[in-house]
Every structure is written in C-alpha cells, then in structure tokens.
C-alpha cells in the first residue's frame, strides 16, 4: 500500500455491531470500515455472518446493538434498499434485473427521466451509453437483459449502481457464476471504479481472486471478527486457515486407486444432442471421473442427456452392459444413475419447503407403504442424513431456502443418495460453499468411490478436478477433446485441451 | 440454553401456524353465530342439511380444483364442463329409455357416461397444457367456451329435460337421506376424505406440491411432471362429473345457464381455504370450509332482509379479498421470523 489512510477517512463503518434474529445471535460486536478508492474483501465460511454484515451495512437489517457511521457521523440507514439514495448500493447474489426489459429501461427503472410526463428516451439512451462506455462494456442500451451473458448482466448491475452515484458498492459473490475470462473483465471494471474513488466491498469464496483484487481483507468466523489485514500480507492459504480456524492441509482426501480390472459401469457411445456432438467415454466402478472445460462446453448437457432430462438425438448409452437410452429421469434413477444439478436454488431443492419433503423427493417411491407415504420412515431417513452428511440447521422445521449454501448442498447430496445410485453425477459440487464444507464434500465423494460407487465430477474449478479425480475428460464446444490420467492431470494440459490447442485422436 | 431457544421458537412457529390454518374455521364459526343471531332458524336441522346439500356441488368441484391449483395450474372450464356433462347425460338417458326402460339401469348408464365424460374432458385439459405446452389459463378458457356452447347447441338454445319417469327413479339421489344425511352430503364427505388422503398421505400428493413449488426441481427429482399435472386435471374432471351426477336429479334439466360461474366459486373456495393460488401449498380441509363459507353467506342473506339477496356476490367477493389479505399478513410475519 502506498498510503495507509486513517480511520477518519472511512465512508461507511460499522462499530461493534451485533445482530440477533429472535433469540439467535449471528453477529457479535463486529467492526468494519470502508474507505474511498479501496476494495475491502469480506471472507468467511457460510454462516459466518458475511451476508448479515453487508445487509446491516446497506440498511436491509437493523443492528441489534452498535453503530453505523456514514462519513463519520452516526446514521440509521433506511430499510429496503432505500440506502441507495445515500450512495450505498448492495448488489445481491441473485441479480435484480427485469429480464424482459432492455438495459436502458433497467438502469433507469423507478426513476425514469421525464419531460412533461413523457419519457425522454433519447436522453436516457445517451446517458446509459455514456455509463456503458465508462465501464468499457460493449453492449447496446437497447439489448434485452435475457439476451446477455451472466457477466454482462453483472456489469449492468454495476452500471445501475454507478448511475445512482454509488459511493459504496457492496457486491455479494459477484464472480460465483463467472468464468475466469469473464472474471478478468469484471475485475478490470472494478479497478476502474476504484480509481474513481468508489469504495467497494467484495464478498467471495474464491480466495485467489480475493488476494488479486483486494486492498484489505476482513475475516469473519461464527459471527465474530477474526482479523482485518492488508491483502498483500496474506496468502490464500492463510486466509483459508483463519476462516476455518484449523489446518486445511488435507483439503483433498487421499486417493484410492481404482481396481485395474474394475467393471465398466457406464459406457457412452457417439452421443449427440442439443449442445453435444459425438461424445464417447467409459466409467469404471469406483472411479471418480472429472469433466473439465469452459462453461458451455457441453459437460452438463452430456449428463442431462444420459439421465433423460434432454432428448438424445444420436448415440447409445450402456449401463453395466445393458442398453440404456433413458427417456425419463425416473428410469435413469431406477437404473442407478443420479444427477445432482449445479443449480441448487432453481433446480435442486424446493426452497419454500422443509428438509424432510426435500430429502425424500427423489426416491419417494421407496417411502410408499401400501399406497401411503410412510412419514415415520421419512423422519428416520432425515435423522440419518443429518448425521451422515453433517447437515447443520438451526432447527429442522426451517425452510430450506433459509439454510446456508453449504448445508443446502449437503442436503442435495443426501437427497440423491436416498435412491442409492451406482453412478452419481455431481455438477459443480462446491459452487458457492465455504472451504470447510468443500473439504467435507470432497471426503464424501472419495468415500462413495471407496464403497464402489462411480462418481462423475463436473467442475470449473481446476484444483478440485486435479485434487479429486482419477481421470479427467476435457470437453470443448460439445466434443470430447481428450482424457488425462494420473500424473498427466495438470492445469496446463487441461487448459490446452479446453482451449482447443490440443486434441486426441478419436478412439 | 440453545435447546430452550429452539424449543420456544418451535412453539411460536406452530402456534402461529395453527392460527393461520384455523382462520377459515373461525370465519365459518363467526358466520354461523351471525346467522343464528339474525334468525335462530338458521341452526335448525332442516336449514343445516339444506346448507350442506347445497355446498356439496361447489365443494366437490373445489376439491378437484385444489389438486389443479396446488400443482400450479388452474381450471376455468369446470362450470361449462358440468353443464355439458349434464346435457349429454340427459340426452343419453332419454334415448336409452326405449332400450333399457325407465329403471335404475338407465340411470346407472347415465352416471357411467358422466364419469367417462368428466375423465375425458379433464384429460383433454391436461394433455393440452402439458404436451401442448399451452398455459392452463388459455387452454381452460378455450374449453370453457367450447363446453358452454356445446350445451346451448344440444339444447337448441332452450332446456334439455329428463324423461319424466326417469326423474322419479333418479330423484332419490338428490332428495333422499342415508343415516340422516342427504346423499349429496355423503358424496361430499367421501370425495373429501379421498381427496385429503390423496393430497396429504400419498406420493402423488407430494408430487403435486413439489410441481407447484418448482417445476424444474420436480423434473430433476425424477417426477413425471406431465403425467402428474395431467392427472390433476383428470381428478378435476371426475370431481365435476360426480357433482353433476348429484346435480341433475335436483332439477332434472340442463340449459345454457347451468353451472354458470361455478369455476369462480370453486376457485374462491380453494383460495379462502388457504391454498396458494400460484401453487405449492394446498389444503383440502380449507377448501371444504371455503365451500361451506360461500354457501353459508348466501344462506344467511336468504334469512335476513337487512342486506338484499342480490348482494350475495358482493359479500362473497368481500370474503375472498379479506381472507387472502389475512393469509398474506401471516405469511409475511412468518418470513420475517425466519430470515
């Protein structure tokens, strides 16, 4: 750091802020400040209180005790996002854009420029174009939001914030769904905003990125402030250890070798469909097979086709030697294949329901006794799953939507395992979950494989693929580019295949 | 310490839940008290049986609607469907008199046809929504018009009347009692119990709720979404046919005005009962109470001169709006508690 600004220069600060929901305390006397022109990252495990802190800083929650200071004077922030008028903008993880409206309409939504009761469209368009140029985003103000990529949508949110003269920009996991290239573009805009004096709070689980973009980093654990340090004095490892409070050397479990003569349990031959072309591979019993590639390379589509979620246009699937072109998810499940979606919130779990109906939904036919649902058996299954997968919920009657991402992921895993599959396909097993839970998920996967279950891991996080898988298949534009085994699994090789610089001869 | 807190929280939650589910029951109780105060004859045995019998039509249809709405759909065609089924039933029975006489056989033939027609009509609605991928609102708006015009066409713009002798045979189904309760009330009870069991105790009921909550999650959870959704419309169709079977002997006729606005009354009963209109949460018990509340309002207005009977619709409308306002308020509260 070239200069270390004094505390008085903070735009927004929380002083010994505590917050309880009902009788459950979630934040204990935390202090946090944001200075103009800096990126201050906030990290911690799921449930550490990050969301509560940023919601308190932006007025969505009222602190139970403690003070919020704006420009050094104590303020009571207005609720429901009205703090935007004070220049404090929170960008939620779930983007808040009207999908069917244009960029321009979204940016000015709720405060449209008018002249004599008529919208001044030309003026708004010019202004939006100015903002877009300022952040270097090359899209038309007239584009519909639904036609944009996630990264572009993210940028539109930021443009929206700038147009509101944001002085403090709080972003909750903005890069969670971005590819590495998109993240790079995104960070470029963040740096530009920083130069303009905007204070930025960055919440993320990706510690490498935190290290790259931040000036300072604050670590929370179990609702308590652990440390605030300059980013250049921290390594990602040190951050992880402070978040978890213990050594994380064994993030990845030791790898069990697959029996050399293990049976092939799944064979895919020349599979084609929407977004995939001529995909072939084999999966052996007890094997952990990684699927790597850029987002949109067709990895998810392959397994959606195998599991009967999207139609197969061409090609064949064999499970344990039997032809198995499933027309429905139920048939795939009954043959022992289960697919865990990467989209927990919209495809994985019923957010408005409790844990029990969610847990048993996938294998509900097993809980039917003489036409009736056996609720006692469901309750037993829930207790077992909570123990086995270490699901922590404040109380079991809580809606799944109110649980942390890590616990949701564990529940999703438990849900799929109720069907006792022989083949489990896990799409982005650790998206949006903290380091501690990640480690647990990795150990579950390894334990499954050790029991003889075959696991497919689709992941965009390279260390995960490298640390976990026996074999890796790399896809690009709907095709299999190559397959790597053992010592050949490394980042450089994967990137070479994923970028299309190298391709194996089709077997 | 922490156990104590979870315990008290659980208690608070369950108590709040009770108030919410008990709402329709309380409302019905209040209506009964008002009815009694206005005219003690309201609670006479004769009036109560009459009230229950009248509520049976809407009640039975509304139980079917509970399934459709819980699974995230809507069926606007039920009133017209009832009219069309009634019309076809009468035509079939009248023309069967020559072959089978005016005895029970002909009536049974009519009832059988009614169930088949209800099943078929529901299947059409279901398949058009799922396989045809058209919004349920549009599909059933279309079939609503079709069924309504069919009955007008069959009746040639007038009224279809049941053969006089057949009426005598069929009459007991509406007017007779069994163990002190009129037959339509028995039908209502049986359909209610079956509906409650199906929605709350079977995998099918759980699937309906899951689909109404989030169709994508249901699909990824190996649920045959199209089949389950179609089945809810079939259940609705069969419920309509059962309601029609007990309705036809009441007047012995069908015309283009038969069953007008029944679809709205059925949906209203479902909503008053606490089922969420956009799906994902359904209550059969609430629906039954909803149907009773709607009928009771009309009944009370018949008993008093204070409010004109013509304002029946106004009172029903007010009740629907107030009921939903109360439900929303408590939903909001529970949300603040948990986040």
Coordinates of N, CA, C and O in Angstrom, one line a residue, chain A residues 21-24 61 304 309-310 328-330 333 339 341 344-350 352-354 356-358 360-365 368 370-373 375 378 394-399 402 415, chain B residues 1-2 4-10 13-14 17 196-197 199-207 209-224 280-281 331 334-339:
Chain A
X21 N -31.3 -12.7 15.4 CA -32.6 -12.9 14.8 C -33.4 -13.7 15.9 O -33.1 -14.8 16.2
X22 N -34.5 -13.0 16.4 CA -35.2 -13.6 17.5 C -34.2 -13.8 18.7 O -33.5 -12.8 19.1
X23 N -34.0 -15.0 19.1 CA -33.0 -15.2 20.2 C -31.7 -15.8 19.7 O -30.9 -16.2 20.4
X24 N -31.6 -15.9 18.3 CA -30.4 -16.5 17.8 C -29.4 -15.4 17.4 O -29.7 -14.6 16.4
X61 N -30.9 -4.9 7.2 CA -31.1 -5.3 8.6 C -30.8 -4.1 9.5 O -29.9 -3.3 9.2
X304 N -27.2 -34.6 -18.7 CA -28.6 -34.4 -18.8 C -29.2 -35.3 -19.8 O -30.3 -35.8 -19.7
X309 N -33.0 -36.1 -19.1 CA -33.5 -34.7 -18.9 C -33.6 -34.0 -20.3 O -34.5 -33.1 -20.4
X310 N -32.8 -34.3 -21.2 CA -32.9 -33.7 -22.6 C -32.8 -34.9 -23.6 O -32.2 -35.9 -23.3
X328 N -36.6 -40.9 -19.4 CA -37.1 -40.1 -18.2 C -36.1 -40.3 -17.1 O -35.4 -41.2 -17.0
X329 N -36.1 -39.3 -16.2 CA -35.3 -39.2 -15.1 C -35.6 -40.4 -14.2 O -34.7 -41.0 -13.6
X330 N -36.8 -40.8 -14.1 CA -37.2 -41.9 -13.2 C -36.6 -43.2 -13.6 O -36.1 -44.0 -12.8
X333 N -32.9 -43.1 -12.7 CA -32.8 -43.3 -11.3 C -32.9 -44.8 -11.0 O -32.1 -45.4 -10.2
X339 N -28.3 -37.6 -11.0 CA -27.6 -36.3 -11.4 C -27.9 -35.2 -10.4 O -29.1 -35.0 -10.1
X341 N -27.8 -31.4 -9.8 CA -27.7 -30.2 -10.6 C -26.8 -29.2 -9.9 O -26.6 -29.2 -8.7
X344 N -28.7 -25.4 -7.5 CA -29.4 -25.8 -6.3 C -30.7 -25.1 -6.1 O -31.7 -25.7 -5.8
X345 N -30.7 -23.7 -6.3 CA -31.9 -22.9 -6.0 C -33.0 -23.1 -6.9 O -34.2 -23.2 -6.5
X346 N -32.8 -23.2 -8.2 CA -33.9 -23.3 -9.1 C -34.2 -24.7 -9.6 O -35.2 -24.9 -10.2
X347 N -33.2 -25.6 -9.5 CA -33.5 -27.0 -10.0 C -33.3 -28.1 -9.0 O -33.7 -29.2 -9.2
X348 N -32.6 -27.7 -7.9 CA -32.2 -28.8 -6.9 C -33.2 -29.0 -5.8 O -33.5 -30.1 -5.5
X349 N -33.5 -27.9 -5.1 CA -34.3 -28.1 -3.9 C -35.5 -27.1 -3.9 O -35.5 -26.1 -4.5
X350 N -36.5 -27.6 -3.2 CA -37.7 -26.7 -3.0 C -37.5 -25.8 -1.9 O -37.5 -26.1 -0.7
X352 N -39.1 -23.3 -0.6 CA -40.2 -23.0 0.3 C -40.6 -24.1 1.2 O -41.6 -24.0 2.0
X353 N -39.9 -25.3 1.1 CA -40.3 -26.4 1.9 C -39.3 -26.8 2.9 O -38.1 -26.3 2.8
X354 N -39.6 -27.6 3.8 CA -38.7 -28.0 4.9 C -37.8 -29.1 4.3 O -37.9 -29.5 3.2
X356 N -37.5 -32.3 5.2 CA -38.0 -33.7 5.0 C -38.5 -33.9 3.6 O -38.1 -34.9 2.9
X357 N -39.5 -33.1 3.2 CA -40.0 -33.4 1.8 C -38.9 -33.3 0.7 O -39.0 -33.9 -0.3
X358 N -38.0 -32.4 1.0 CA -36.9 -32.3 0.0 C -36.0 -33.5 0.0 O -35.6 -34.0 -1.1
X360 N -36.6 -36.6 0.6 CA -37.2 -37.9 0.1 C -37.8 -37.8 -1.3 O -38.2 -38.7 -1.9
X361 N -37.8 -36.5 -1.8 CA -38.5 -36.3 -3.1 C -38.0 -37.2 -4.3 O -38.7 -37.7 -5.1
X362 N -36.6 -37.3 -4.3 CA -36.0 -38.0 -5.5 C -36.3 -39.5 -5.4 O -36.5 -40.2 -6.4
X363 N -36.4 -40.1 -4.2 CA -36.6 -41.5 -4.1 C -37.9 -41.8 -3.4 O -38.1 -42.7 -2.6
X364 N -39.0 -41.0 -3.6 CA -40.2 -41.0 -2.8 C -40.9 -42.4 -2.9 O -41.5 -42.8 -2.0
X365 N -40.7 -43.1 -4.1 CA -41.4 -44.4 -4.2 C -40.9 -45.4 -3.1 O -41.6 -46.3 -2.8
X368 N -43.2 -45.4 0.1 CA -44.6 -45.6 0.0 C -44.9 -47.0 0.5 O -44.2 -48.0 0.2
X370 N -48.1 -49.5 1.2 CA -49.5 -49.7 0.9 C -50.2 -48.4 0.5 O -51.1 -47.9 1.2
X371 N -49.7 -47.8 -0.6 CA -50.2 -46.5 -1.1 C -49.9 -45.3 -0.3 O -50.0 -44.2 -0.8
X372 N -49.6 -45.5 1.0 CA -49.4 -44.3 1.8 C -48.0 -43.9 1.9 O -47.1 -44.8 1.9
X373 N -47.7 -42.6 2.2 CA -46.3 -42.2 2.5 C -46.0 -42.6 3.9 O -46.8 -42.3 4.8
X375 N -44.4 -41.6 6.8 CA -43.7 -40.4 7.3 C -42.7 -40.7 8.4 O -41.7 -40.0 8.6
X378 N -39.6 -41.5 6.7 CA -39.0 -40.3 6.2 C -38.2 -39.6 7.3 O -37.2 -39.1 7.1
X394 N -30.5 -24.6 12.2 CA -30.9 -24.2 13.5 C -32.0 -25.0 14.1 O -32.0 -25.4 15.2
X395 N -33.0 -25.2 13.3 CA -34.0 -26.2 13.7 C -34.6 -26.9 12.5 O -34.6 -26.3 11.4
X396 N -35.0 -28.2 12.6 CA -35.3 -29.0 11.5 C -36.5 -28.5 10.7 O -36.8 -28.9 9.6
X397 N -37.3 -27.6 11.3 CA -38.5 -27.2 10.6 C -38.3 -25.9 9.8 O -39.2 -25.3 9.2
X398 N -37.0 -25.5 9.7 CA -36.7 -24.3 8.9 C -36.9 -24.6 7.4 O -36.7 -25.7 7.0
X399 N -37.3 -23.6 6.7 CA -37.4 -23.7 5.2 C -36.0 -23.9 4.6 O -35.1 -23.2 5.1
X402 N -33.8 -20.9 3.8 CA -33.2 -20.1 4.8 C -31.9 -20.8 5.3 O -31.3 -20.3 6.3
X415 N -30.2 -36.1 -0.6 CA -31.4 -36.3 -1.3 C -31.2 -37.4 -2.4 O -31.9 -38.3 -2.6
Chain B
X1 N -29.3 -24.1 27.0 CA -29.7 -22.7 26.6 C -30.1 -22.7 25.2 O -31.3 -22.3 24.9
X2 N -29.3 -23.3 24.3 CA -29.7 -23.2 22.9 C -30.9 -24.1 22.7 O -31.8 -23.9 21.8
X4 N -33.3 -24.6 24.7 CA -34.5 -23.8 25.2 C -35.0 -22.9 24.1 O -36.2 -22.8 23.8
X5 N -34.0 -22.2 23.4 CA -34.4 -21.2 22.4 C -35.1 -21.9 21.2 O -36.1 -21.5 20.8
X6 N -34.5 -23.1 20.8 CA -35.1 -23.7 19.6 C -36.5 -24.2 20.0 O -37.4 -24.1 19.2
X7 N -36.7 -24.7 21.2 CA -37.9 -25.1 21.7 C -39.0 -24.1 21.6 O -40.1 -24.2 21.1
X8 N -38.6 -22.9 22.2 CA -39.6 -21.8 22.3 C -39.9 -21.3 20.9 O -41.1 -21.0 20.5
X9 N -38.9 -21.4 20.0 CA -39.1 -20.9 18.7 C -40.1 -21.8 17.9 O -41.0 -21.4 17.2
X10 N -39.9 -23.1 18.1 CA -40.7 -24.1 17.5 C -42.2 -23.9 18.0 O -43.1 -24.0 17.2
X13 N -43.7 -20.9 16.3 CA -44.0 -21.2 14.9 C -45.3 -22.0 14.8 O -46.1 -21.7 14.0
X14 N -45.4 -23.1 15.6 CA -46.5 -24.0 15.4 C -47.8 -23.3 15.9 O -48.8 -23.5 15.3
X17 N -48.8 -21.1 13.1 CA -49.3 -22.0 12.0 C -50.8 -22.3 12.3 O -51.6 -22.3 11.4
X196 N -58.4 -35.7 0.7 CA -57.5 -35.4 1.8 C -56.4 -36.5 1.8 O -55.2 -36.1 1.9
X197 N -56.8 -37.7 1.7 CA -55.8 -38.8 1.8 C -54.9 -38.7 0.6 O -53.6 -38.8 0.8
X199 N -54.0 -36.1 -1.2 CA -53.1 -34.9 -1.2 C -52.1 -35.0 0.0 O -50.9 -34.6 -0.2
X200 N -52.5 -35.6 1.1 CA -51.6 -35.5 2.3 C -50.9 -36.8 2.6 O -50.0 -36.7 3.4
X201 N -51.4 -37.9 2.1 CA -50.8 -39.1 2.6 C -50.2 -40.0 1.4 O -49.6 -41.0 1.7
X202 N -50.2 -39.5 0.2 CA -49.6 -40.3 -0.9 C -48.5 -39.6 -1.6 O -48.4 -38.4 -1.4
X203 N -47.7 -40.3 -2.3 CA -46.6 -39.8 -3.1 C -47.2 -38.8 -4.1 O -46.6 -37.8 -4.4
X204 N -48.4 -39.2 -4.7 CA -49.0 -38.3 -5.7 C -49.2 -36.9 -5.2 O -48.9 -35.9 -5.8
X205 N -49.7 -36.8 -3.9 CA -50.0 -35.5 -3.3 C -48.7 -34.7 -3.1 O -48.6 -33.5 -3.4
X206 N -47.6 -35.4 -2.7 CA -46.3 -34.8 -2.5 C -45.8 -34.2 -3.9 O -45.3 -33.2 -4.0
X207 N -46.1 -35.0 -4.9 CA -45.6 -34.6 -6.3 C -46.3 -33.3 -6.7 O -45.7 -32.4 -7.3
X209 N -47.6 -31.0 -4.8 CA -47.0 -29.9 -4.1 C -45.6 -29.5 -4.7 O -45.3 -28.3 -4.8
X210 N -44.8 -30.5 -4.9 CA -43.5 -30.2 -5.5 C -43.5 -29.5 -6.8 O -42.8 -28.5 -7.0
X211 N -44.4 -30.0 -7.7 CA -44.5 -29.3 -9.0 C -45.0 -27.9 -8.9 O -44.5 -27.0 -9.5
X212 N -46.0 -27.7 -8.0 CA -46.5 -26.3 -7.8 C -45.4 -25.4 -7.2 O -45.4 -24.2 -7.4
X213 N -44.5 -26.0 -6.3 CA -43.5 -25.2 -5.7 C -42.4 -24.8 -6.8 O -42.0 -23.6 -6.8
X214 N -42.0 -25.8 -7.5 CA -40.9 -25.5 -8.5 C -40.9 -26.7 -9.5 O -40.4 -27.8 -9.2
X215 N -41.4 -26.4 -10.7 CA -41.5 -27.5 -11.7 C -40.1 -28.1 -12.1 O -40.0 -29.3 -12.3
X216 N -39.1 -27.2 -12.2 CA -37.8 -27.7 -12.6 C -37.2 -28.6 -11.5 O -36.7 -29.7 -11.8
X217 N -37.4 -28.3 -10.2 CA -36.9 -29.2 -9.2 C -37.6 -30.5 -9.3 O -37.0 -31.6 -9.2
X218 N -38.9 -30.5 -9.5 CA -39.7 -31.7 -9.6 C -39.1 -32.5 -10.8 O -38.9 -33.8 -10.6
X219 N -38.9 -31.9 -11.9 CA -38.4 -32.7 -13.1 C -37.0 -33.3 -12.7 O -36.8 -34.5 -13.0
X220 N -36.1 -32.6 -12.1 CA -34.8 -33.1 -11.8 C -34.9 -34.1 -10.7 O -33.9 -34.8 -10.4
X221 N -36.0 -34.2 -10.0 CA -36.2 -35.2 -8.9 C -36.9 -36.4 -9.4 O -37.6 -37.1 -8.6
X222 N -36.8 -36.7 -10.7 CA -37.4 -37.9 -11.3 C -38.9 -38.0 -11.2 O -39.5 -39.1 -11.2
X223 N -39.6 -36.8 -11.1 CA -41.0 -36.8 -11.1 C -41.5 -36.7 -12.5 O -41.0 -35.9 -13.2
X224 N -42.5 -37.5 -12.9 CA -43.1 -37.4 -14.2 C -44.1 -36.2 -14.2 O -45.3 -36.4 -14.0
X280 N -48.0 -25.0 -4.9 CA -47.0 -25.4 -3.9 C -47.5 -25.6 -2.5 O -46.8 -26.1 -1.7
X281 N -48.8 -25.2 -2.3 CA -49.3 -25.4 -0.9 C -50.8 -25.6 -1.0 O -51.5 -24.7 -1.5
X331 N -48.3 -14.8 6.3 CA -47.2 -15.2 5.5 C -46.0 -14.3 5.8 O -44.9 -14.7 6.1
X334 N -44.3 -14.7 9.2 CA -43.5 -15.9 9.4 C -42.2 -15.7 8.6 O -41.2 -16.2 9.0
X335 N -42.2 -14.9 7.5 CA -41.0 -14.7 6.8 C -40.0 -13.9 7.6 O -38.8 -14.3 7.6
X336 N -40.5 -12.9 8.2 CA -39.5 -12.0 9.0 C -38.9 -12.9 10.1 O -37.8 -12.7 10.5
X337 N -39.7 -13.8 10.7 CA -39.2 -14.5 11.8 C -38.1 -15.4 11.4 O -37.1 -15.6 12.1
X338 N -38.1 -16.0 10.2 CA -37.1 -17.0 9.9 C -35.9 -16.4 9.2 O -34.8 -17.0 9.4
X339 N -36.0 -15.3 8.5 CA -34.7 -14.8 7.9 C -33.9 -14.0 8.8 O -34.4 -13.4 9.7

